[in-house]
XYZ file of C-alpha atoms in Angstrom:
548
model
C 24.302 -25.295 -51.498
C 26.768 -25.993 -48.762
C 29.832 -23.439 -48.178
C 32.786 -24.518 -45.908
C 35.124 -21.939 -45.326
C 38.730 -22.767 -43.922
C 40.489 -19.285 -42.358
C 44.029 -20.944 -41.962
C 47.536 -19.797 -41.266
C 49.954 -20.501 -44.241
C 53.403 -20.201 -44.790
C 54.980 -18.146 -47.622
C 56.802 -21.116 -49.555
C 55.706 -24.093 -47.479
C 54.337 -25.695 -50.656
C 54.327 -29.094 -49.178
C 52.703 -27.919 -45.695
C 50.041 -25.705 -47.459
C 49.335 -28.180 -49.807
C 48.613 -30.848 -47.160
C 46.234 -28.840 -44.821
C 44.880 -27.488 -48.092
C 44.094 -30.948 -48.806
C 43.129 -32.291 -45.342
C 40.491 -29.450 -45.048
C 38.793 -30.845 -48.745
C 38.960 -34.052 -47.273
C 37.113 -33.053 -43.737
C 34.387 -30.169 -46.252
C 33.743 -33.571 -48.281
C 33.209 -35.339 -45.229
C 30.860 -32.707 -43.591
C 28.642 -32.577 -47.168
C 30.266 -29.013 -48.232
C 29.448 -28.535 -52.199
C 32.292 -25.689 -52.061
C 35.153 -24.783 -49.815
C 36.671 -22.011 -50.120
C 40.725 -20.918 -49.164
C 42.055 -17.519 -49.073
C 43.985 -15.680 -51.753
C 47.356 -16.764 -52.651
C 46.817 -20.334 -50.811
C 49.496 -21.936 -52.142
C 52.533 -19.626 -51.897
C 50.997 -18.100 -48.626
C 50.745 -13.984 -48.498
C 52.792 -11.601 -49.568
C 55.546 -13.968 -51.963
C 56.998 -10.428 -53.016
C 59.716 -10.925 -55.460
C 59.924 -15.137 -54.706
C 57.544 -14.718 -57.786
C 60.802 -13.653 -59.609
C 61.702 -17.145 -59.058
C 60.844 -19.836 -62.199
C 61.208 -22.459 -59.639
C 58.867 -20.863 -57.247
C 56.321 -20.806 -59.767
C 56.605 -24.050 -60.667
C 56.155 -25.513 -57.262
C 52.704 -22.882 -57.171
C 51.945 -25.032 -60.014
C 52.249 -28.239 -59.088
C 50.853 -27.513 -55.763
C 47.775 -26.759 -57.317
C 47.762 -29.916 -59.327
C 47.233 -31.758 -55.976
C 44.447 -29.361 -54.717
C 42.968 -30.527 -57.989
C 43.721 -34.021 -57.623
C 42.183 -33.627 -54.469
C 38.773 -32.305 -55.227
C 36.815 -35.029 -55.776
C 33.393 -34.858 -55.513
C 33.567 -31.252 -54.070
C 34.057 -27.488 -55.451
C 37.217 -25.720 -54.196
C 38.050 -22.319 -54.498
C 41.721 -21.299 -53.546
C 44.244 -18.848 -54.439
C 47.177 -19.307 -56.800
C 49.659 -18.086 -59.054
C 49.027 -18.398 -62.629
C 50.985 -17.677 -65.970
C 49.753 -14.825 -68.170
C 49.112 -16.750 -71.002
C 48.790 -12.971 -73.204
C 51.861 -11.569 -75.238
C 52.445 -8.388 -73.433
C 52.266 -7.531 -69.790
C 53.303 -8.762 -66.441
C 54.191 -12.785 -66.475
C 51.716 -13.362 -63.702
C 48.141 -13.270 -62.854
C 47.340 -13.405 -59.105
C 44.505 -15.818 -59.166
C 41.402 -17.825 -57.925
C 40.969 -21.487 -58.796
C 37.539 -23.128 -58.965
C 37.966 -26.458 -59.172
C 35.162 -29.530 -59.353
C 35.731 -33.148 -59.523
C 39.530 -32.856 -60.861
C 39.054 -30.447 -63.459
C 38.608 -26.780 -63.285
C 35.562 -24.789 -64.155
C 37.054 -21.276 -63.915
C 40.514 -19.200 -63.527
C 39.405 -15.539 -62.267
C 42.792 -13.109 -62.097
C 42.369 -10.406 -59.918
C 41.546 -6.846 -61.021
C 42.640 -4.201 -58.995
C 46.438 -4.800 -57.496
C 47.053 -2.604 -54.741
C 50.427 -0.758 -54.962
C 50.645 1.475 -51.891
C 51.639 0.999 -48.343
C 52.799 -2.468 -47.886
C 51.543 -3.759 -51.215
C 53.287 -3.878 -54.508
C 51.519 -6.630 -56.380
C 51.383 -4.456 -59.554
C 55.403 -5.195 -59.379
C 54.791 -8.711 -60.383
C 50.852 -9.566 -61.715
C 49.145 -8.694 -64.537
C 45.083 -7.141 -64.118
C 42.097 -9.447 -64.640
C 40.655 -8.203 -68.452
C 37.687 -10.262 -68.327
C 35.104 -11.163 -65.088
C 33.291 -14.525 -65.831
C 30.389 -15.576 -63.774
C 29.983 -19.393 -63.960
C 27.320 -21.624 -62.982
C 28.198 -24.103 -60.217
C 25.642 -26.555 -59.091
C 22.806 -24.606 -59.840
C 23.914 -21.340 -58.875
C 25.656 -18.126 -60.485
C 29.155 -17.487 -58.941
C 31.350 -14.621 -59.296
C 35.054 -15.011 -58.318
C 36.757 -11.592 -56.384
C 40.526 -11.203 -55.231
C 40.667 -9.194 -51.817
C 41.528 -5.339 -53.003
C 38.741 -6.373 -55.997
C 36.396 -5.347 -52.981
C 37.735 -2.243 -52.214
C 36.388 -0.494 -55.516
C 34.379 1.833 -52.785
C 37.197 2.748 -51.149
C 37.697 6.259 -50.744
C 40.925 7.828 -48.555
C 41.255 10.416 -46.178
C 41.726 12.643 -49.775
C 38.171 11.638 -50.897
C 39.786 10.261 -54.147
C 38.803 6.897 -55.285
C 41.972 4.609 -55.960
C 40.082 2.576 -58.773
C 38.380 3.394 -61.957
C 36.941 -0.014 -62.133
C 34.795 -1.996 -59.744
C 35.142 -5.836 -59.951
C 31.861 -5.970 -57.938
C 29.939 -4.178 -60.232
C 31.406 -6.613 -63.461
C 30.002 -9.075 -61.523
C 27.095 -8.029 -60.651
C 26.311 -7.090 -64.384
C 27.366 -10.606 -65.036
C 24.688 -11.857 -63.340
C 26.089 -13.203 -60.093
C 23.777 -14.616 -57.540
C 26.662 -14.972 -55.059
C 30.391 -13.652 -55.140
C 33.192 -14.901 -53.395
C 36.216 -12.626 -51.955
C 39.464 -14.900 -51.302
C 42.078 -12.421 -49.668
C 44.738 -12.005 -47.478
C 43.919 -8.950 -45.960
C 46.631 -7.661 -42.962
C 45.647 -6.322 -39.775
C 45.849 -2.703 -38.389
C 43.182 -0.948 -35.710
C 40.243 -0.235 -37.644
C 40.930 -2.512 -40.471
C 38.109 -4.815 -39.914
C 35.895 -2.043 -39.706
C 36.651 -0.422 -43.289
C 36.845 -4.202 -44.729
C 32.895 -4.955 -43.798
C 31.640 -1.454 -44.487
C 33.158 -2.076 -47.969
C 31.826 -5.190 -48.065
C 28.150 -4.330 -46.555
C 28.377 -1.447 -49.401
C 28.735 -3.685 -52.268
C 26.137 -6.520 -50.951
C 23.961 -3.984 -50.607
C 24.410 -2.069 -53.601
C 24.091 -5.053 -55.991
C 22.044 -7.145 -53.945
C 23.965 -10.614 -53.837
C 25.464 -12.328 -50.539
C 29.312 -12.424 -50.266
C 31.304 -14.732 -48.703
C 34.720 -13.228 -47.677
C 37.674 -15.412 -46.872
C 40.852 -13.846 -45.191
C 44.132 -15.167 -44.391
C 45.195 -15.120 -40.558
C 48.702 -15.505 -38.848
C 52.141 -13.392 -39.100
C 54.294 -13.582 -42.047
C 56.956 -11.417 -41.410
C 55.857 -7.529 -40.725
C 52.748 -8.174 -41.652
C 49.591 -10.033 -39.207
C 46.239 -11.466 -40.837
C 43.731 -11.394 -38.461
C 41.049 -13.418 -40.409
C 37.877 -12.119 -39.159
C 36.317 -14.056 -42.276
C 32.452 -12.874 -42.864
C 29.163 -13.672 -44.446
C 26.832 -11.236 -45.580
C 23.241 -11.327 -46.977
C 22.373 -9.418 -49.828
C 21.132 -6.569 -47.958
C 24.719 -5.978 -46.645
C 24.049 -7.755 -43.367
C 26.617 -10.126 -41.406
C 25.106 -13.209 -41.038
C 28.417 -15.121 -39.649
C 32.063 -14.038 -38.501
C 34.851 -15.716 -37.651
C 36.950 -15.349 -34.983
C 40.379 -12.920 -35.215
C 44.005 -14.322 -35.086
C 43.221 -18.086 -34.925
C 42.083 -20.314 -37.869
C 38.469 -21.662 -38.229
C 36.753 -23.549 -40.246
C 33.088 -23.722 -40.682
C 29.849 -24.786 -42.833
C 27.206 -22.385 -44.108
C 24.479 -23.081 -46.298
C 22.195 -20.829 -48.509
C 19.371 -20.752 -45.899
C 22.170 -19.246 -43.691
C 23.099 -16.442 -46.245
C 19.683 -15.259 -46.602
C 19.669 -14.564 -42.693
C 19.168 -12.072 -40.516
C 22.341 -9.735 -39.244
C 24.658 -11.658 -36.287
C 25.085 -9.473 -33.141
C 28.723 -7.669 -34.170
C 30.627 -7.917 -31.057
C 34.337 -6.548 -31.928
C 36.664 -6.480 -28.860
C 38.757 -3.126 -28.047
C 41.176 -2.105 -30.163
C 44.253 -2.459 -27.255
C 43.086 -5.916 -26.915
C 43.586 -6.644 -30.910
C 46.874 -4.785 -30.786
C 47.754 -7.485 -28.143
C 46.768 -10.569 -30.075
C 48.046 -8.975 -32.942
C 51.339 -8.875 -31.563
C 51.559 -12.071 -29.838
C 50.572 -13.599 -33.082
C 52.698 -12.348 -35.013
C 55.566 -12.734 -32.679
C 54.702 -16.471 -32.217
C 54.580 -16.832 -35.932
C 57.916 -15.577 -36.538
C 59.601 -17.651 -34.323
C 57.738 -20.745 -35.310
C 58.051 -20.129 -39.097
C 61.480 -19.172 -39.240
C 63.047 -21.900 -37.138
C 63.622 -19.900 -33.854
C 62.430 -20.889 -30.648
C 63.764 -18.756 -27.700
C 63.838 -15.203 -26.995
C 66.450 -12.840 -25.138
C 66.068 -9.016 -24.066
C 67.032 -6.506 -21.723
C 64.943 -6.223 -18.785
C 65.435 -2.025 -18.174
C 62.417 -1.670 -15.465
C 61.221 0.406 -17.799
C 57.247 0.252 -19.535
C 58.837 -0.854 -23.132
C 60.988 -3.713 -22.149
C 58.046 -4.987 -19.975
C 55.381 -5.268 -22.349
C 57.457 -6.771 -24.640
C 58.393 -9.357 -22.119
C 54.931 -9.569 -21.092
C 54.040 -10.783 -24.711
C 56.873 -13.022 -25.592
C 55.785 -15.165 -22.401
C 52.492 -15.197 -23.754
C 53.608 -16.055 -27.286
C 56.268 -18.743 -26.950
C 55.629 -19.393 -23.464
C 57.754 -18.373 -20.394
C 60.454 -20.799 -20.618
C 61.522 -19.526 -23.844
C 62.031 -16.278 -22.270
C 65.352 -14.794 -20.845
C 65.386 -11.501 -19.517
C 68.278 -9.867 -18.580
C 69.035 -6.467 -16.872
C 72.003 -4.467 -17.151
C 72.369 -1.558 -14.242
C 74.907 1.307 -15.279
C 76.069 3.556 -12.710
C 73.328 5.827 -13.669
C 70.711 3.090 -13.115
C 68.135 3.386 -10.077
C 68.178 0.104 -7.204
C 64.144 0.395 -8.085
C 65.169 -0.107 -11.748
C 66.254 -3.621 -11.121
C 64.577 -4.398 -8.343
C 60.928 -4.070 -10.483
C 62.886 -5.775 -13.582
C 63.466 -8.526 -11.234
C 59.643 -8.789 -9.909
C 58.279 -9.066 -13.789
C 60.338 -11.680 -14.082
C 59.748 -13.446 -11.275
C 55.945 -12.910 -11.892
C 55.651 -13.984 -15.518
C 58.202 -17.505 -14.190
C 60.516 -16.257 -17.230
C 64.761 -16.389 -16.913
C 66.450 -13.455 -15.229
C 69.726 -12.578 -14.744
C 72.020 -9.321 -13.801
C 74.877 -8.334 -15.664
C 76.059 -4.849 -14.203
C 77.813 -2.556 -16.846
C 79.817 -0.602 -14.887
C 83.190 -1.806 -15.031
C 82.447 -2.461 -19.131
C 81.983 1.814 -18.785
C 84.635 2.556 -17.232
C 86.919 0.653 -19.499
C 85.361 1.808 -22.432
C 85.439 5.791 -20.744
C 89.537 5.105 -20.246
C 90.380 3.559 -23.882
C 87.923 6.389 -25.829
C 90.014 9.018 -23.695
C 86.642 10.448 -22.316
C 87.844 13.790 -20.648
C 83.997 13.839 -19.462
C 83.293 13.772 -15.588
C 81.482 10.510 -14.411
C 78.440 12.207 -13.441
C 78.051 14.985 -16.251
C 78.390 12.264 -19.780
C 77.802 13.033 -23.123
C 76.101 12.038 -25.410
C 78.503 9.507 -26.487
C 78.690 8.361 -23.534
C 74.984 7.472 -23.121
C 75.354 5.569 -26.280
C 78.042 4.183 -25.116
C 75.948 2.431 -22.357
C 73.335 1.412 -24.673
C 75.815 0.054 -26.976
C 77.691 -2.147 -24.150
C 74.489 -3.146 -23.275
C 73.485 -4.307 -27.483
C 76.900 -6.078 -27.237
C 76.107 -8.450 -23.736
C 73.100 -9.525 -25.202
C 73.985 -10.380 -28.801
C 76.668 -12.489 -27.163
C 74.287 -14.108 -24.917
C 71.860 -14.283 -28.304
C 74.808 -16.121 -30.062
C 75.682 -18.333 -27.155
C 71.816 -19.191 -26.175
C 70.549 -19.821 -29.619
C 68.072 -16.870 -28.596
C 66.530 -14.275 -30.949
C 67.190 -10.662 -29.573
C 64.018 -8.737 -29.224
C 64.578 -5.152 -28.949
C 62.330 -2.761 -26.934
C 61.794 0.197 -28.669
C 58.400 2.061 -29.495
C 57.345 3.787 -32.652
C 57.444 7.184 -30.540
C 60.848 6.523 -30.324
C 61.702 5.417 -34.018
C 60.236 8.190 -35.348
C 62.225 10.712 -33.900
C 65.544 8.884 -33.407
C 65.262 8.955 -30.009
C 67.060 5.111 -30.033
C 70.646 4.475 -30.467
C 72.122 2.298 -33.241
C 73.875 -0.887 -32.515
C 72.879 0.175 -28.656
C 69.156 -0.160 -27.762
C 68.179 -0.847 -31.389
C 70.152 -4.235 -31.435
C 68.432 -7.536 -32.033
C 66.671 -9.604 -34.271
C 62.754 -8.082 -34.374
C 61.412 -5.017 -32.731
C 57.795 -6.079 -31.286
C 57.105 -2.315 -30.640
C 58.502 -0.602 -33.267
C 54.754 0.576 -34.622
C 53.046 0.607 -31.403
C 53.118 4.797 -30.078
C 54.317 5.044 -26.567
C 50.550 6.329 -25.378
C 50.091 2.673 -26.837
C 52.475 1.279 -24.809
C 50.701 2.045 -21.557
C 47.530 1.241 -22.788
C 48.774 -2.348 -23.503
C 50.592 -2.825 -20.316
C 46.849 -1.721 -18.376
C 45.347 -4.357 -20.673
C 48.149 -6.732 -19.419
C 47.649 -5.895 -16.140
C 43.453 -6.059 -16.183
C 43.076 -8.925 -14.290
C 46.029 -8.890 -12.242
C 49.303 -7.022 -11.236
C 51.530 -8.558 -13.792
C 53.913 -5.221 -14.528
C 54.522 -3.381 -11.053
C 52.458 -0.380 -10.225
C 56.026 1.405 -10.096
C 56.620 1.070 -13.896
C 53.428 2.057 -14.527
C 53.809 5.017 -12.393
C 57.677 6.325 -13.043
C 58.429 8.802 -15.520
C 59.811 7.084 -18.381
C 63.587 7.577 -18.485
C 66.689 6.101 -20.530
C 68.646 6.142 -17.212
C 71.869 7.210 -19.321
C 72.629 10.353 -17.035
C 71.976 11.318 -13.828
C 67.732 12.328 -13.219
C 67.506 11.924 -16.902
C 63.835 11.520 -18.008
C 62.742 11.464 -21.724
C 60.842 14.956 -21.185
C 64.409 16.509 -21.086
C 64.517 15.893 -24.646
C 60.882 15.160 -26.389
C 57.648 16.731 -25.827
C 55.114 15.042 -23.905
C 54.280 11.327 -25.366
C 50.889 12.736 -25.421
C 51.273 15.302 -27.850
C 54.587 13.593 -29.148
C 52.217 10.758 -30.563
C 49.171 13.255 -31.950
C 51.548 14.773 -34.151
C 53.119 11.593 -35.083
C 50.018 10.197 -36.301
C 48.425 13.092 -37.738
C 51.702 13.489 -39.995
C 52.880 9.635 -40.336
C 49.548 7.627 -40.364
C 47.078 10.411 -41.543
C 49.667 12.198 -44.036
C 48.414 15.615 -43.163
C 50.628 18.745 -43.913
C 52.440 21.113 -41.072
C 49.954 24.132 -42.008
C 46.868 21.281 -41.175
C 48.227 20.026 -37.853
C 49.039 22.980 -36.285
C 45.658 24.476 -37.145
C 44.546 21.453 -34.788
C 46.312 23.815 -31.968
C 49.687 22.297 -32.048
C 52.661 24.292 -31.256
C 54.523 25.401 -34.641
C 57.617 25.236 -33.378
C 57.321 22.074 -31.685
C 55.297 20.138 -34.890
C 58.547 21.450 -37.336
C 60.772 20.296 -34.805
C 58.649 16.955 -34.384
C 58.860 16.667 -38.313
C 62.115 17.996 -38.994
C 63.517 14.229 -36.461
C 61.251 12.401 -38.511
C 62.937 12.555 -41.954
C 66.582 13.434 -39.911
C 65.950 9.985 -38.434
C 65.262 7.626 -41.583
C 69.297 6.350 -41.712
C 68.360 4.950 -38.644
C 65.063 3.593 -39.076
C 66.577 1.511 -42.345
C 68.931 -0.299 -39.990
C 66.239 -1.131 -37.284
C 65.577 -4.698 -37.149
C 61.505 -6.172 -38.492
C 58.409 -4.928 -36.722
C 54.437 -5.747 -36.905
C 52.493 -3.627 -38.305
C 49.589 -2.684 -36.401
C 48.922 0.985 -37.184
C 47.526 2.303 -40.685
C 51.597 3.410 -41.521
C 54.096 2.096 -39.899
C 57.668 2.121 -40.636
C 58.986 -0.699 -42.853
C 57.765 -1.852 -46.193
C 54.787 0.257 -46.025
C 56.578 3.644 -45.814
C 59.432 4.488 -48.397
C 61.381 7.491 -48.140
C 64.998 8.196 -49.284
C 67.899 8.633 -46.590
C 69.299 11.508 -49.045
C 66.121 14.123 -48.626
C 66.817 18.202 -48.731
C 63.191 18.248 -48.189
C 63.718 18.517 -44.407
C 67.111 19.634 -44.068
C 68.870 18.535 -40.946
């Protein structure tokens, strides 16, 4: 047997562009001898349709979209993801479902099992479980069909409780499988890849079949699939892997499954968080019509890494960056604003504030010296500064990034309709430690963000000598008690017997749930940690749990 896989970027909705690479990678599998090629989950409707699947229309075009995969494999085996109708009385409407299809006809529906309903998944919302797991014979060999999270049966949380009753893998197994077959579309956060092939090696190795796992890659929205598709014998060994955030497409044979282990080379996390980023960005733009991309150019570490990647992702001509100096605002400010710009070849301007301030100071009645403002009046700035560039946004045709970090976010430390303005927030689940450790990785080969942003203490520059240690603890220990309480869930009483301050972690937690109103207005970010704000993490705005 002959395997091709195809790790391709899809569109949620793009029937008619799915369908067509869909069918232009059978045609080129047919053409390289493939017996079997092999799509990732949901191929059709592309990854996560959330409540499109409400939609009888929707459905209907999964449907007939499918009808032209199958029209398409002749002489070949294709296994790709679709919707399909729950043809039982009771339940959910849908099943969430692999096709394998031979010659025209099909050979074997498989639903998937286990549908994941926590961070950013809701799938139980929508599908219906898998109540049977049918091994078929294809070409002289016993194949299982598995859906992504059907693979995850090992899983076991920080909490040590398994999620599932039921393992898919084992079914399978007991069915008699001499190979299984994991379609998914998997999304990307640091350490991801890691968990998804020691679940993987697990169940290889624990019911002694090869597995070949298939993962989505490109941005949809919040969410980034990195690919990293894989190929393991049936001793749990990777015998193949395919390359992160870009598509690929390649043949393996049985010979190749029985293999010994491929040398594992996985590049640093920063570096991922990078790609991840700039893919997703790129995707966004591309897939939702947008092609240029405005912010405010501060000097600052935030704004310039997020410059830094939307040069790399939609190239530097689609850039503008402008800067906006305040009477408040340092020469060096601009003057290392100006110096990205002119080293990345992106658009610059300056737009000075000050007379905007002024007027505002005189119509609000501001009673407040110039040099002593409040804190309305730094939002004020920040807000004059949201308005200039949603004009220019409007006028350009450009899509507002904003600049802020998760940090940040978490704590309300950002100002609404001010520095929170714009259409996507790039950084809004990458930690300000983070931050700096992707502008050194920008930076590796060459000074591309001055040594003087690098070096400055970060600062809002809304007051006079203001820096953001005036009013947060170190980003060090900021972001260890961020992700101890946001990404690892643990409890006040466990992080401060880490050595944490008490007073400072209650304060720390107490701006966390204070600070959701705001986080529900912020504009879409990429997920990249294992919680980030978003879809992935629900709380209500009305919570006495942490009063204000």
């Amino acid at each position: 047997m002959r395997y091709a896989i195809a790790q391709l970027n899809l569109t949620i909705g793009d029937f008619a562009g799915n369908t067509q690479r869909i069918c232009e990678h059978i045609a080129w599998g047919r053409a390289q001898g493939a017996d079997l090629i092999i799509f990732p989950e949901l191929a059709t409707t592309g990854y996560p349709p959330r409540d499109l699947l409400e939609l009888p229309d929707f459905i209907a075009a999964n449907l007939a979209a499918l009808d032209q995969i199958r029209a398409a494999a002749q002489g070949i085996g294709v296994v790709v993801g679709y919707v399909a109708r729950n043809p039982a009385a009771g339940g959910r409407a849908l099943h969430n479902s692999a096709a394998l299809l031979d010659n025209g006809q099909f050979v074997l529906s498989q639903a998937k099992t286990l549908l994941p309903t926590y961070d950013v998944f809701d799938e139980g919302r929508h599908f219906a479980p898998a109540q049977t797991h049918q091994v078929v014979a294809y070409r002289g060999k016993r194949i299982g069909l598995s859906i992504c999270e059907d693979c995850w049966a090992l899983y076991e949380p920080s909490n040590g409780r398994r999620l599932y009753a039921v393992d898919p893998m084992r079914q399978l197994y007991e069915g008699g499988a001499e190979l299984v077959i994991n379609i998914s579309a998997s999304p990307f956060s640091v350490g991801k890849v890691d968990l998804r092939r020691e679940l993987l090696r697990r169940a290889a190795k624990a019911y002694g079949y090869p597995i070949l796992y298939v993962n989505l890659v490109g941005g949809n929205g919040e969410l980034v699939f990195d690919g990293h598709s894989m190929a393991l014998n049936a001793d749990g060994d990777v015998v193949w892997q395919g390359p992160r955030f870009a598509e690929a497409r390649v043949l393996l044979s049985d010979t190749e499954l029985r293999g010994p282990a491929t040398a594992l080379l996985d590049p640093p996390p920063i570096e991922q968080v990078f790609h991840a980023l700039s893919l997703g960005v790129r995707d966004y733009f591309h897939k939702c019509g947008f092609t240029k991309a405005i912010l405010g150019l501060s000097g600052g570490i935030d704004s310039a890494v997020v410059a830094c990647i939307a040069a790399e992702a939609l190239g530097p001509e689609q850039v503008m960056a402008v800067a906006m100096p305040s009477p408040f605002t340092r020469p060096e400010s601009v003057t290392d604003a100006e110096l990205l710009a002119h080293t990345l070849g992106i658009q610059f301007e300056v737009i000075p504030i000050g007379e905007a301030y002024a007027a505002f100071r005189e119509q609000v009645g501001s009673g407040q010296p110039l040099e002593a403002p409040d804190l309305a009046e730094e939002n004020l700035q920040a807000r004059i500064r949201g308005t200039i560039l949603m004009t220019l946004s409007n006028r350009r045709g450009a899509l507002l990034l904003s600049t802020g970090n998760k940090s940040e976010l978490a704590v309300g430390y950002c100002t609404l309709y001010g520095d929170m303005t714009g259409g996507m927030a790039m950084l809004s689940d990458v930690p300000k430690t983070q931050v700096y450790e992707l502008a050194h990785f920008i930076n590796r080969d060459r000074v591309v963000i001055p040594e003087h942003t690098l070096q400055r203490p970060p600062s809002a520059e809304l007051r006079p000598n203001q820096v953001d240690a005036d009013s947060l603890p170190a980003y060090p220990i900021l972001d260890r008690i961020l992700k101890l309480y946001i990404e690892r869930q643990q409890g006040i009483e466990e992080i401060v017997a880490q050595g944490l301050d008490r007073q400072m972690v209650d304060d720390v937690v107490r701006r966390v749930h204070r600070n959701e109103y705001k986080r529900q207005q912020a504009p879409l970010g990429i997920k990249v940690t294992a919680k980030a704000f978003g879809m992935g993490r629900r709380f209500s705005i009305v919570n006495k749990f942490f009063p204000a």
